[in-house]
Amino acid sequence: MNAAHRFALRVYYEDTDLAGIVYYANYLKFIERGRSEWVRGLGIDQGKLKAETGVVFAVRRVLADYLKPAVYDDALVVETRLHSLGNARIDLQQSVLRGDDVLFTAEVTLVCMSADGKAARIPKALRAALG
């Protein structure tokens, strides 16, 4: 749908496991940062959105595929692409790359939730920003 948002990061020693490769759960942290920066890049302040509307986003589903390992000091890029948009759901495709090598991919479903934990419509401002 839209062009990929790109977020650069570096692998630190704390990101690696005993084998010297990025610990598998850290890829989820990397893509979380990528999603946060994607939303920020759309001009949406998530703190302000919560304060004004009570709306937050929660991960509903992640389908992850670990393809190649990243190691200490690698320069990585998280790419985030909007795949589809529902009334209360956002489906994304995310990848972690080292140069041209795709190391990790994920299909992520986010849900928009109200303060009481129930599904809520995606706010108009965010829907407009998503195009």
mmCIF file of N, CA and C in Angstrom:
data_model
loop_
_atom_site.group_PDB
_atom_site.id
_atom_site.type_symbol
_atom_site.label_atom_id
_atom_site.label_comp_id
_atom_site.label_asym_id
_atom_site.label_seq_id
_atom_site.Cartn_x
_atom_site.Cartn_y
_atom_site.Cartn_z
ATOM 1 N N MET A 1 0.826 -1.189 0.000
ATOM 2 C CA MET A 1 0.000 0.000 0.000
ATOM 3 C C MET A 1 0.872 1.256 0.000
ATOM 4 N N ASN A 2 1.638 1.475 1.045
ATOM 5 C CA ASN A 2 2.520 2.635 1.151
ATOM 6 C C ASN A 2 3.973 2.191 1.027
ATOM 7 N N ALA A 3 4.828 3.178 0.795
ATOM 8 C CA ALA A 3 6.262 2.891 0.784
ATOM 9 C C ALA A 3 6.699 2.470 2.188
ATOM 10 N N ALA A 4 7.773 1.737 2.257
ATOM 11 C CA ALA A 4 8.269 1.251 3.550
ATOM 12 C C ALA A 4 8.862 2.398 4.361
ATOM 13 N N HIS A 5 8.558 2.391 5.647
ATOM 14 C CA HIS A 5 9.242 3.270 6.595
ATOM 15 C C HIS A 5 10.502 2.540 7.025
ATOM 16 N N ARG A 6 11.617 3.258 7.131
ATOM 17 C CA ARG A 6 12.892 2.631 7.492
ATOM 18 C C ARG A 6 13.398 3.222 8.802
ATOM 19 N N PHE A 7 13.808 2.345 9.708
ATOM 20 C CA PHE A 7 14.343 2.733 11.010
ATOM 21 C C PHE A 7 15.665 2.010 11.207
ATOM 22 N N ALA A 8 16.732 2.778 11.359
ATOM 23 C CA ALA A 8 18.075 2.202 11.512
ATOM 24 C C ALA A 8 18.388 1.953 12.980
ATOM 25 N N LEU A 9 19.097 0.852 13.227
ATOM 26 C CA LEU A 9 19.561 0.550 14.580
ATOM 27 C C LEU A 9 20.844 -0.261 14.503
ATOM 28 N N ARG A 10 21.527 -0.340 15.624
ATOM 29 C CA ARG A 10 22.765 -1.097 15.714
ATOM 30 C C ARG A 10 22.587 -2.181 16.753
ATOM 31 N N VAL A 11 23.208 -3.340 16.526
ATOM 32 C CA VAL A 11 23.165 -4.441 17.490
ATOM 33 C C VAL A 11 24.216 -4.187 18.557
ATOM 34 N N TYR A 12 23.773 -4.169 19.798
ATOM 35 C CA TYR A 12 24.673 -4.004 20.930
ATOM 36 C C TYR A 12 24.939 -5.359 21.569
ATOM 37 N N TYR A 13 25.993 -5.406 22.364
ATOM 38 C CA TYR A 13 26.354 -6.643 23.055
ATOM 39 C C TYR A 13 25.172 -7.200 23.839
ATOM 40 N N GLU A 14 24.424 -6.320 24.491
ATOM 41 C CA GLU A 14 23.272 -6.748 25.294
ATOM 42 C C GLU A 14 22.170 -7.405 24.468
ATOM 43 N N ASP A 15 22.188 -7.211 23.147
ATOM 44 C CA ASP A 15 21.180 -7.807 22.265
ATOM 45 C C ASP A 15 21.494 -9.258 21.908
ATOM 46 N N THR A 16 22.717 -9.703 22.227
ATOM 47 C CA THR A 16 23.155 -11.024 21.778
ATOM 48 C C THR A 16 23.056 -12.062 22.892
ATOM 49 N N ASP A 17 23.056 -13.322 22.474
ATOM 50 C CA ASP A 17 23.005 -14.432 23.421
ATOM 51 C C ASP A 17 24.390 -15.048 23.582
ATOM 52 N N LEU A 18 24.469 -16.162 24.257
ATOM 53 C CA LEU A 18 25.744 -16.825 24.529
ATOM 54 C C LEU A 18 26.473 -17.217 23.241
ATOM 55 N N ALA A 19 25.712 -17.477 22.174
ATOM 56 C CA ALA A 19 26.326 -17.846 20.897
ATOM 57 C C ALA A 19 26.835 -16.632 20.124
ATOM 58 N N GLY A 20 26.550 -15.422 20.636
ATOM 59 C CA GLY A 20 27.030 -14.216 19.966
ATOM 60 C C GLY A 20 26.111 -13.706 18.869
ATOM 61 N N ILE A 21 24.908 -14.256 18.786
ATOM 62 C CA ILE A 21 23.942 -13.782 17.794
ATOM 63 C C ILE A 21 22.789 -13.091 18.513
ATOM 64 N N VAL A 22 22.028 -12.311 17.769
ATOM 65 C CA VAL A 22 20.910 -11.596 18.372
ATOM 66 C C VAL A 22 19.915 -12.606 18.920
ATOM 67 N N TYR A 23 19.591 -12.447 20.193
ATOM 68 C CA TYR A 23 18.611 -13.298 20.870
ATOM 69 C C TYR A 23 17.266 -13.140 20.170
ATOM 70 N N TYR A 24 16.587 -14.229 19.933
ATOM 71 C CA TYR A 24 15.393 -14.231 19.077
ATOM 72 C C TYR A 24 14.332 -13.221 19.517
ATOM 73 N N ALA A 25 14.120 -13.059 20.818
ATOM 74 C CA ALA A 25 13.080 -12.142 21.306
ATOM 75 C C ALA A 25 13.420 -10.687 21.017
ATOM 76 N N ASN A 26 14.682 -10.384 20.821
ATOM 77 C CA ASN A 26 15.067 -8.999 20.558
ATOM 78 C C ASN A 26 14.605 -8.504 19.200
ATOM 79 N N TYR A 27 14.373 -9.412 18.257
ATOM 80 C CA TYR A 27 13.810 -8.987 16.976
ATOM 81 C C TYR A 27 12.434 -8.372 17.187
ATOM 82 N N LEU A 28 11.672 -8.906 18.163
ATOM 83 C CA LEU A 28 10.363 -8.335 18.465
ATOM 84 C C LEU A 28 10.513 -6.922 19.021
ATOM 85 N N LYS A 29 11.555 -6.693 19.811
ATOM 86 C CA LYS A 29 11.827 -5.341 20.305
ATOM 87 C C LYS A 29 12.219 -4.424 19.147
ATOM 88 N N PHE A 30 13.040 -4.929 18.245
ATOM 89 C CA PHE A 30 13.460 -4.123 17.098
ATOM 90 C C PHE A 30 12.256 -3.684 16.261
ATOM 91 N N ILE A 31 11.346 -4.632 15.982
ATOM 92 C CA ILE A 31 10.203 -4.257 15.144
ATOM 93 C C ILE A 31 9.223 -3.368 15.910
ATOM 94 N N GLU A 32 9.167 -3.504 17.232
ATOM 95 C CA GLU A 32 8.348 -2.593 18.045
ATOM 96 C C GLU A 32 8.868 -1.162 17.899
ATOM 97 N N ARG A 33 10.170 -0.990 17.972
ATOM 98 C CA ARG A 33 10.761 0.337 17.784
ATOM 99 C C ARG A 33 10.454 0.862 16.387
ATOM 100 N N GLY A 34 10.558 -0.021 15.416
ATOM 101 C CA GLY A 34 10.242 0.366 14.039
ATOM 102 C C GLY A 34 8.801 0.836 13.902
ATOM 103 N N ARG A 35 7.863 0.126 14.541
ATOM 104 C CA ARG A 35 6.452 0.533 14.485
ATOM 105 C C ARG A 35 6.236 1.872 15.185
ATOM 106 N N SER A 36 6.881 2.058 16.335
ATOM 107 C CA SER A 36 6.739 3.321 17.064
ATOM 108 C C SER A 36 7.241 4.495 16.230
ATOM 109 N N GLU A 37 8.372 4.309 15.567
ATOM 110 C CA GLU A 37 8.917 5.377 14.730
ATOM 111 C C GLU A 37 8.083 5.592 13.468
ATOM 112 N N TRP A 38 7.480 4.524 12.961
ATOM 113 C CA TRP A 38 6.569 4.629 11.813
ATOM 114 C C TRP A 38 5.388 5.524 12.167
ATOM 115 N N VAL A 39 4.765 5.272 13.326
ATOM 116 C CA VAL A 39 3.624 6.085 13.763
ATOM 117 C C VAL A 39 4.073 7.525 13.997
ATOM 118 N N ARG A 40 5.211 7.709 14.642
ATOM 119 C CA ARG A 40 5.748 9.054 14.876
ATOM 120 C C ARG A 40 5.974 9.763 13.536
ATOM 121 N N GLY A 41 6.487 9.029 12.558
ATOM 122 C CA GLY A 41 6.725 9.593 11.229
ATOM 123 C C GLY A 41 5.453 10.009 10.511
ATOM 124 N N LEU A 42 4.328 9.426 10.922
ATOM 125 C CA LEU A 42 3.035 9.817 10.363
ATOM 126 C C LEU A 42 2.502 11.089 11.018
ATOM 127 N N GLY A 43 3.231 11.583 12.034
ATOM 128 C CA GLY A 43 2.800 12.781 12.731
ATOM 129 C C GLY A 43 1.857 12.507 13.889
ATOM 130 N N ILE A 44 1.812 11.263 14.340
ATOM 131 C CA ILE A 44 0.918 10.878 15.435
ATOM 132 C C ILE A 44 1.729 10.728 16.714
ATOM 133 N N ASP A 45 1.332 11.457 17.751
ATOM 134 C CA ASP A 45 1.932 11.345 19.075
ATOM 135 C C ASP A 45 1.068 10.370 19.870
ATOM 136 N N GLN A 46 1.588 9.159 20.121
ATOM 137 C CA GLN A 46 0.782 8.133 20.772
ATOM 138 C C GLN A 46 0.377 8.517 22.195
ATOM 139 N N GLY A 47 1.242 9.235 22.914
ATOM 140 C CA GLY A 47 0.891 9.697 24.258
ATOM 141 C C GLY A 47 -0.277 10.674 24.221
ATOM 142 N N LYS A 48 -0.221 11.598 23.278
ATOM 143 C CA LYS A 48 -1.295 12.579 23.117
ATOM 144 C C LYS A 48 -2.578 11.887 22.656
ATOM 145 N N LEU A 49 -2.444 10.914 21.752
ATOM 146 C CA LEU A 49 -3.603 10.162 21.278
ATOM 147 C C LEU A 49 -4.309 9.469 22.441
ATOM 148 N N LYS A 50 -3.533 8.855 23.322
ATOM 149 C CA LYS A 50 -4.110 8.185 24.491
ATOM 150 C C LYS A 50 -4.780 9.185 25.419
ATOM 151 N N ALA A 51 -4.096 10.312 25.675
ATOM 152 C CA ALA A 51 -4.640 11.318 26.586
ATOM 153 C C ALA A 51 -5.946 11.928 26.056
ATOM 154 N N GLU A 52 -6.006 12.149 24.745
ATOM 155 C CA GLU A 52 -7.166 12.822 24.159
ATOM 156 C C GLU A 52 -8.319 11.888 23.823
ATOM 157 N N THR A 53 -8.003 10.631 23.465
ATOM 158 C CA THR A 53 -9.061 9.722 23.006
ATOM 159 C C THR A 53 -9.200 8.468 23.854
ATOM 160 N N GLY A 54 -8.184 8.192 24.687
ATOM 161 C CA GLY A 54 -8.203 6.950 25.467
ATOM 162 C C GLY A 54 -7.790 5.739 24.659
ATOM 163 N N VAL A 55 -7.379 5.963 23.422
ATOM 164 C CA VAL A 55 -7.056 4.878 22.497
ATOM 165 C C VAL A 55 -5.580 4.510 22.587
ATOM 166 N N VAL A 56 -5.326 3.206 22.614
ATOM 167 C CA VAL A 56 -3.969 2.659 22.551
ATOM 168 C C VAL A 56 -3.965 1.525 21.537
ATOM 169 N N PHE A 57 -2.773 1.065 21.185
ATOM 170 C CA PHE A 57 -2.638 -0.055 20.258
ATOM 171 C C PHE A 57 -2.037 -1.247 20.976
ATOM 172 N N ALA A 58 -2.510 -2.414 20.645
ATOM 173 C CA ALA A 58 -1.973 -3.645 21.211
ATOM 174 C C ALA A 58 -1.682 -4.616 20.074
ATOM 175 N N VAL A 59 -0.638 -5.398 20.259
ATOM 176 C CA VAL A 59 -0.318 -6.431 19.270
ATOM 177 C C VAL A 59 -1.282 -7.590 19.486
ATOM 178 N N ARG A 60 -1.986 -7.962 18.456
ATOM 179 C CA ARG A 60 -2.933 -9.076 18.513
ATOM 180 C C ARG A 60 -2.296 -10.371 18.028
ATOM 181 N N ARG A 61 -1.421 -10.223 17.016
ATOM 182 C CA ARG A 61 -0.847 -11.412 16.377
ATOM 183 C C ARG A 61 0.489 -11.050 15.748
ATOM 184 N N VAL A 62 1.439 -11.968 15.868
ATOM 185 C CA VAL A 62 2.726 -11.838 15.177
ATOM 186 C C VAL A 62 3.055 -13.189 14.563
ATOM 187 N N LEU A 63 3.317 -13.195 13.286
ATOM 188 C CA LEU A 63 3.818 -14.380 12.599
ATOM 189 C C LEU A 63 5.246 -14.038 12.189
ATOM 190 N N ALA A 64 6.219 -14.673 12.848
ATOM 191 C CA ALA A 64 7.626 -14.314 12.677
ATOM 192 C C ALA A 64 8.394 -15.406 11.955
ATOM 193 N N ASP A 65 9.355 -14.992 11.136
ATOM 194 C CA ASP A 65 10.212 -15.923 10.416
ATOM 195 C C ASP A 65 11.661 -15.444 10.552
ATOM 196 N N TYR A 66 12.471 -16.272 11.215
ATOM 197 C CA TYR A 66 13.887 -15.957 11.432
ATOM 198 C C TYR A 66 14.688 -16.599 10.304
ATOM 199 N N LEU A 67 15.314 -15.772 9.465
ATOM 200 C CA LEU A 67 15.954 -16.274 8.252
ATOM 201 C C LEU A 67 17.470 -16.393 8.372
ATOM 202 N N LYS A 68 18.111 -15.353 8.911
ATOM 203 C CA LYS A 68 19.576 -15.325 9.057
ATOM 204 C C LYS A 68 19.902 -14.603 10.356
ATOM 205 N N PRO A 69 21.010 -14.965 11.000
ATOM 206 C CA PRO A 69 21.336 -14.306 12.266
ATOM 207 C C PRO A 69 22.001 -12.938 12.083
ATOM 208 N N ALA A 70 21.689 -12.039 13.021
ATOM 209 C CA ALA A 70 22.436 -10.790 13.151
ATOM 210 C C ALA A 70 23.393 -10.975 14.318
ATOM 211 N N VAL A 71 24.499 -10.261 14.276
ATOM 212 C CA VAL A 71 25.522 -10.388 15.319
ATOM 213 C C VAL A 71 25.909 -8.998 15.839
ATOM 214 N N TYR A 72 26.688 -9.017 16.915
ATOM 215 C CA TYR A 72 27.162 -7.796 17.544
ATOM 216 C C TYR A 72 27.713 -6.801 16.522
ATOM 217 N N ASP A 73 27.310 -5.552 16.680
ATOM 218 C CA ASP A 73 27.757 -4.394 15.910
ATOM 219 C C ASP A 73 27.190 -4.318 14.500
ATOM 220 N N ASP A 74 26.298 -5.238 14.131
ATOM 221 C CA ASP A 74 25.642 -5.122 12.822
ATOM 222 C C ASP A 74 24.811 -3.847 12.769
ATOM 223 N N ALA A 75 24.841 -3.190 11.633
ATOM 224 C CA ALA A 75 23.940 -2.072 11.359
ATOM 225 C C ALA A 75 22.716 -2.660 10.664
ATOM 226 N N LEU A 76 21.565 -2.488 11.280
ATOM 227 C CA LEU A 76 20.326 -3.073 10.770
ATOM 228 C C LEU A 76 19.334 -1.982 10.413
ATOM 229 N N VAL A 77 18.368 -2.363 9.600
ATOM 230 C CA VAL A 77 17.257 -1.480 9.259
ATOM 231 C C VAL A 77 15.969 -2.268 9.440
ATOM 232 N N VAL A 78 15.010 -1.653 10.134
ATOM 233 C CA VAL A 78 13.671 -2.224 10.258
ATOM 234 C C VAL A 78 12.788 -1.521 9.239
ATOM 235 N N GLU A 79 12.199 -2.295 8.348
ATOM 236 C CA GLU A 79 11.247 -1.750 7.380
ATOM 237 C C GLU A 79 9.839 -2.105 7.832
ATOM 238 N N THR A 80 8.954 -1.117 7.789
ATOM 239 C CA THR A 80 7.565 -1.303 8.176
ATOM 240 C C THR A 80 6.686 -0.849 7.028
ATOM 241 N N ARG A 81 5.760 -1.725 6.633
ATOM 242 C CA ARG A 81 4.820 -1.417 5.552
ATOM 243 C C ARG A 81 3.395 -1.710 6.010
ATOM 244 N N LEU A 82 2.496 -0.796 5.688
ATOM 245 C CA LEU A 82 1.078 -1.035 5.927
ATOM 246 C C LEU A 82 0.593 -2.056 4.914
ATOM 247 N N HIS A 83 -0.047 -3.113 5.398
ATOM 248 C CA HIS A 83 -0.590 -4.132 4.504
ATOM 249 C C HIS A 83 -2.090 -3.920 4.302
ATOM 250 N N SER A 84 -2.832 -3.759 5.400
ATOM 251 C CA SER A 84 -4.267 -3.512 5.290
ATOM 252 C C SER A 84 -4.757 -2.809 6.543
ATOM 253 N N LEU A 85 -5.938 -2.241 6.406
ATOM 254 C CA LEU A 85 -6.520 -1.429 7.456
ATOM 255 C C LEU A 85 -7.984 -1.796 7.612
ATOM 256 N N GLY A 86 -8.397 -2.100 8.841
ATOM 257 C CA GLY A 86 -9.803 -2.382 9.124
ATOM 258 C C GLY A 86 -10.375 -1.270 9.978
ATOM 259 N N ASN A 87 -11.526 -1.517 10.566
ATOM 260 C CA ASN A 87 -12.138 -0.503 11.433
ATOM 261 C C ASN A 87 -11.331 -0.283 12.704
ATOM 262 N N ALA A 88 -10.841 -1.383 13.290
ATOM 263 C CA ALA A 88 -10.071 -1.316 14.539
ATOM 264 C C ALA A 88 -8.739 -2.047 14.414
ATOM 265 N N ARG A 89 -8.391 -2.485 13.214
ATOM 266 C CA ARG A 89 -7.223 -3.347 12.997
ATOM 267 C C ARG A 89 -6.275 -2.739 11.968
ATOM 268 N N ILE A 90 -4.981 -2.907 12.246
ATOM 269 C CA ILE A 90 -3.938 -2.497 11.309
ATOM 270 C C ILE A 90 -3.041 -3.710 11.087
ATOM 271 N N ASP A 91 -2.892 -4.122 9.844
ATOM 272 C CA ASP A 91 -2.002 -5.234 9.497
ATOM 273 C C ASP A 91 -0.753 -4.662 8.836
ATOM 274 N N LEU A 92 0.396 -5.070 9.374
ATOM 275 C CA LEU A 92 1.684 -4.582 8.893
ATOM 276 C C LEU A 92 2.566 -5.729 8.441
ATOM 277 N N GLN A 93 3.489 -5.418 7.557
ATOM 278 C CA GLN A 93 4.567 -6.326 7.203
ATOM 279 C C GLN A 93 5.855 -5.637 7.621
ATOM 280 N N GLN A 94 6.682 -6.358 8.388
ATOM 281 C CA GLN A 94 7.936 -5.788 8.858
ATOM 282 C C GLN A 94 9.086 -6.719 8.535
ATOM 283 N N SER A 95 10.229 -6.114 8.268
ATOM 284 C CA SER A 95 11.445 -6.865 7.969
ATOM 285 C C SER A 95 12.613 -6.228 8.687
ATOM 286 N N VAL A 96 13.588 -7.059 9.050
ATOM 287 C CA VAL A 96 14.858 -6.566 9.581
ATOM 288 C C VAL A 96 15.913 -6.951 8.562
ATOM 289 N N LEU A 97 16.660 -5.949 8.100
ATOM 290 C CA LEU A 97 17.664 -6.165 7.063
ATOM 291 C C LEU A 97 19.049 -5.751 7.533
ATOM 292 N N ARG A 98 20.041 -6.432 6.983
ATOM 293 C CA ARG A 98 21.452 -6.033 7.104
ATOM 294 C C ARG A 98 21.904 -5.842 5.667
ATOM 295 N N GLY A 99 22.011 -4.589 5.261
ATOM 296 C CA GLY A 99 22.284 -4.328 3.846
ATOM 297 C C GLY A 99 21.110 -4.838 3.023
ATOM 298 N N ASP A 100 21.420 -5.676 2.026
ATOM 299 C CA ASP A 100 20.371 -6.255 1.187
ATOM 300 C C ASP A 100 19.851 -7.586 1.725
ATOM 301 N N ASP A 101 20.474 -8.105 2.779
ATOM 302 C CA ASP A 101 20.072 -9.399 3.345
ATOM 303 C C ASP A 101 18.884 -9.238 4.288
ATOM 304 N N VAL A 102 17.828 -9.981 4.017
ATOM 305 C CA VAL A 102 16.664 -10.000 4.897
ATOM 306 C C VAL A 102 16.940 -11.049 5.974
ATOM 307 N N LEU A 103 16.972 -10.597 7.230
ATOM 308 C CA LEU A 103 17.290 -11.483 8.345
ATOM 309 C C LEU A 103 16.043 -12.011 9.045
ATOM 310 N N PHE A 104 14.986 -11.229 9.038
ATOM 311 C CA PHE A 104 13.793 -11.535 9.824
ATOM 312 C C PHE A 104 12.600 -10.877 9.160
ATOM 313 N N THR A 105 11.470 -11.576 9.130
ATOM 314 C CA THR A 105 10.236 -10.976 8.637
ATOM 315 C C THR A 105 9.117 -11.268 9.634
ATOM 316 N N ALA A 106 8.131 -10.388 9.631
ATOM 317 C CA ALA A 106 6.980 -10.589 10.515
ATOM 318 C C ALA A 106 5.739 -9.978 9.890
ATOM 319 N N GLU A 107 4.634 -10.678 10.084
ATOM 320 C CA GLU A 107 3.314 -10.128 9.803
ATOM 321 C C GLU A 107 2.735 -9.789 11.165
ATOM 322 N N VAL A 108 2.345 -8.526 11.355
ATOM 323 C CA VAL A 108 1.898 -8.056 12.661
ATOM 324 C C VAL A 108 0.498 -7.476 12.534
ATOM 325 N N THR A 109 -0.386 -7.908 13.421
ATOM 326 C CA THR A 109 -1.724 -7.338 13.502
ATOM 327 C C THR A 109 -1.837 -6.544 14.794
ATOM 328 N N LEU A 110 -2.162 -5.273 14.649
ATOM 329 C CA LEU A 110 -2.402 -4.398 15.786
ATOM 330 C C LEU A 110 -3.895 -4.158 15.905
ATOM 331 N N VAL A 111 -4.382 -3.998 17.137
ATOM 332 C CA VAL A 111 -5.768 -3.611 17.349
ATOM 333 C C VAL A 111 -5.796 -2.315 18.128
ATOM 334 N N CYS A 112 -6.739 -1.489 17.792
ATOM 335 C CA CYS A 112 -6.973 -0.235 18.475
ATOM 336 C C CYS A 112 -7.913 -0.546 19.641
ATOM 337 N N MET A 113 -7.513 -0.133 20.847
ATOM 338 C CA MET A 113 -8.305 -0.455 22.037
ATOM 339 C C MET A 113 -8.653 0.804 22.818
ATOM 340 N N SER A 114 -9.845 0.770 23.423
ATOM 341 C CA SER A 114 -10.274 1.852 24.303
ATOM 342 C C SER A 114 -9.700 1.614 25.696
ATOM 343 N N ALA A 115 -9.921 2.566 26.591
ATOM 344 C CA ALA A 115 -9.388 2.471 27.948
ATOM 345 C C ALA A 115 -9.917 1.251 28.697
ATOM 346 N N ASP A 116 -11.100 0.754 28.323
ATOM 347 C CA ASP A 116 -11.667 -0.418 28.996
ATOM 348 C C ASP A 116 -11.223 -1.741 28.367
ATOM 349 N N GLY A 117 -10.285 -1.671 27.415
ATOM 350 C CA GLY A 117 -9.729 -2.881 26.819
ATOM 351 C C GLY A 117 -10.551 -3.470 25.687
ATOM 352 N N LYS A 118 -11.546 -2.742 25.220
ATOM 353 C CA LYS A 118 -12.376 -3.220 24.112
ATOM 354 C C LYS A 118 -11.902 -2.611 22.801
ATOM 355 N N ALA A 119 -12.196 -3.298 21.717
ATOM 356 C CA ALA A 119 -11.829 -2.786 20.394
ATOM 357 C C ALA A 119 -12.475 -1.424 20.172
ATOM 358 N N ALA A 120 -11.716 -0.535 19.550
ATOM 359 C CA ALA A 120 -12.196 0.815 19.259
ATOM 360 C C ALA A 120 -11.850 1.151 17.810
ATOM 361 N N ARG A 121 -12.651 1.991 17.218
ATOM 362 C CA ARG A 121 -12.353 2.429 15.856
ATOM 363 C C ARG A 121 -11.034 3.201 15.827
ATOM 364 N N ILE A 122 -10.313 3.031 14.738
ATOM 365 C CA ILE A 122 -9.077 3.788 14.547
ATOM 366 C C ILE A 122 -9.444 5.265 14.447
ATOM 367 N N PRO A 123 -8.803 6.130 15.245
ATOM 368 C CA PRO A 123 -9.131 7.566 15.214
ATOM 369 C C PRO A 123 -8.966 8.149 13.822
ATOM 370 N N LYS A 124 -9.831 9.139 13.508
ATOM 371 C CA LYS A 124 -9.856 9.763 12.184
ATOM 372 C C LYS A 124 -8.499 10.325 11.778
ATOM 373 N N ALA A 125 -7.805 10.960 12.728
ATOM 374 C CA ALA A 125 -6.502 11.556 12.401
ATOM 375 C C ALA A 125 -5.500 10.501 11.950
ATOM 376 N N LEU A 126 -5.497 9.359 12.631
ATOM 377 C CA LEU A 126 -4.582 8.293 12.249
ATOM 378 C C LEU A 126 -5.009 7.678 10.917
ATOM 379 N N ARG A 127 -6.295 7.452 10.746
ATOM 380 C CA ARG A 127 -6.790 6.889 9.487
ATOM 381 C C ARG A 127 -6.413 7.808 8.328
ATOM 382 N N ALA A 128 -6.542 9.103 8.526
ATOM 383 C CA ALA A 128 -6.189 10.073 7.466
ATOM 384 C C ALA A 128 -4.689 10.018 7.185
ATOM 385 N N ALA A 129 -3.881 9.895 8.248
ATOM 386 C CA ALA A 129 -2.418 9.825 8.071
ATOM 387 C C ALA A 129 -2.003 8.560 7.331
ATOM 388 N N LEU A 130 -2.757 7.488 7.528
ATOM 389 C CA LEU A 130 -2.445 6.214 6.864
ATOM 390 C C LEU A 130 -2.853 6.238 5.395
ATOM 391 N N GLY A 131 -3.703 7.185 5.026
ATOM 392 C CA GLY A 131 -4.094 7.346 3.636
ATOM 393 C C GLY A 131 -5.042 6.312 3.218
#
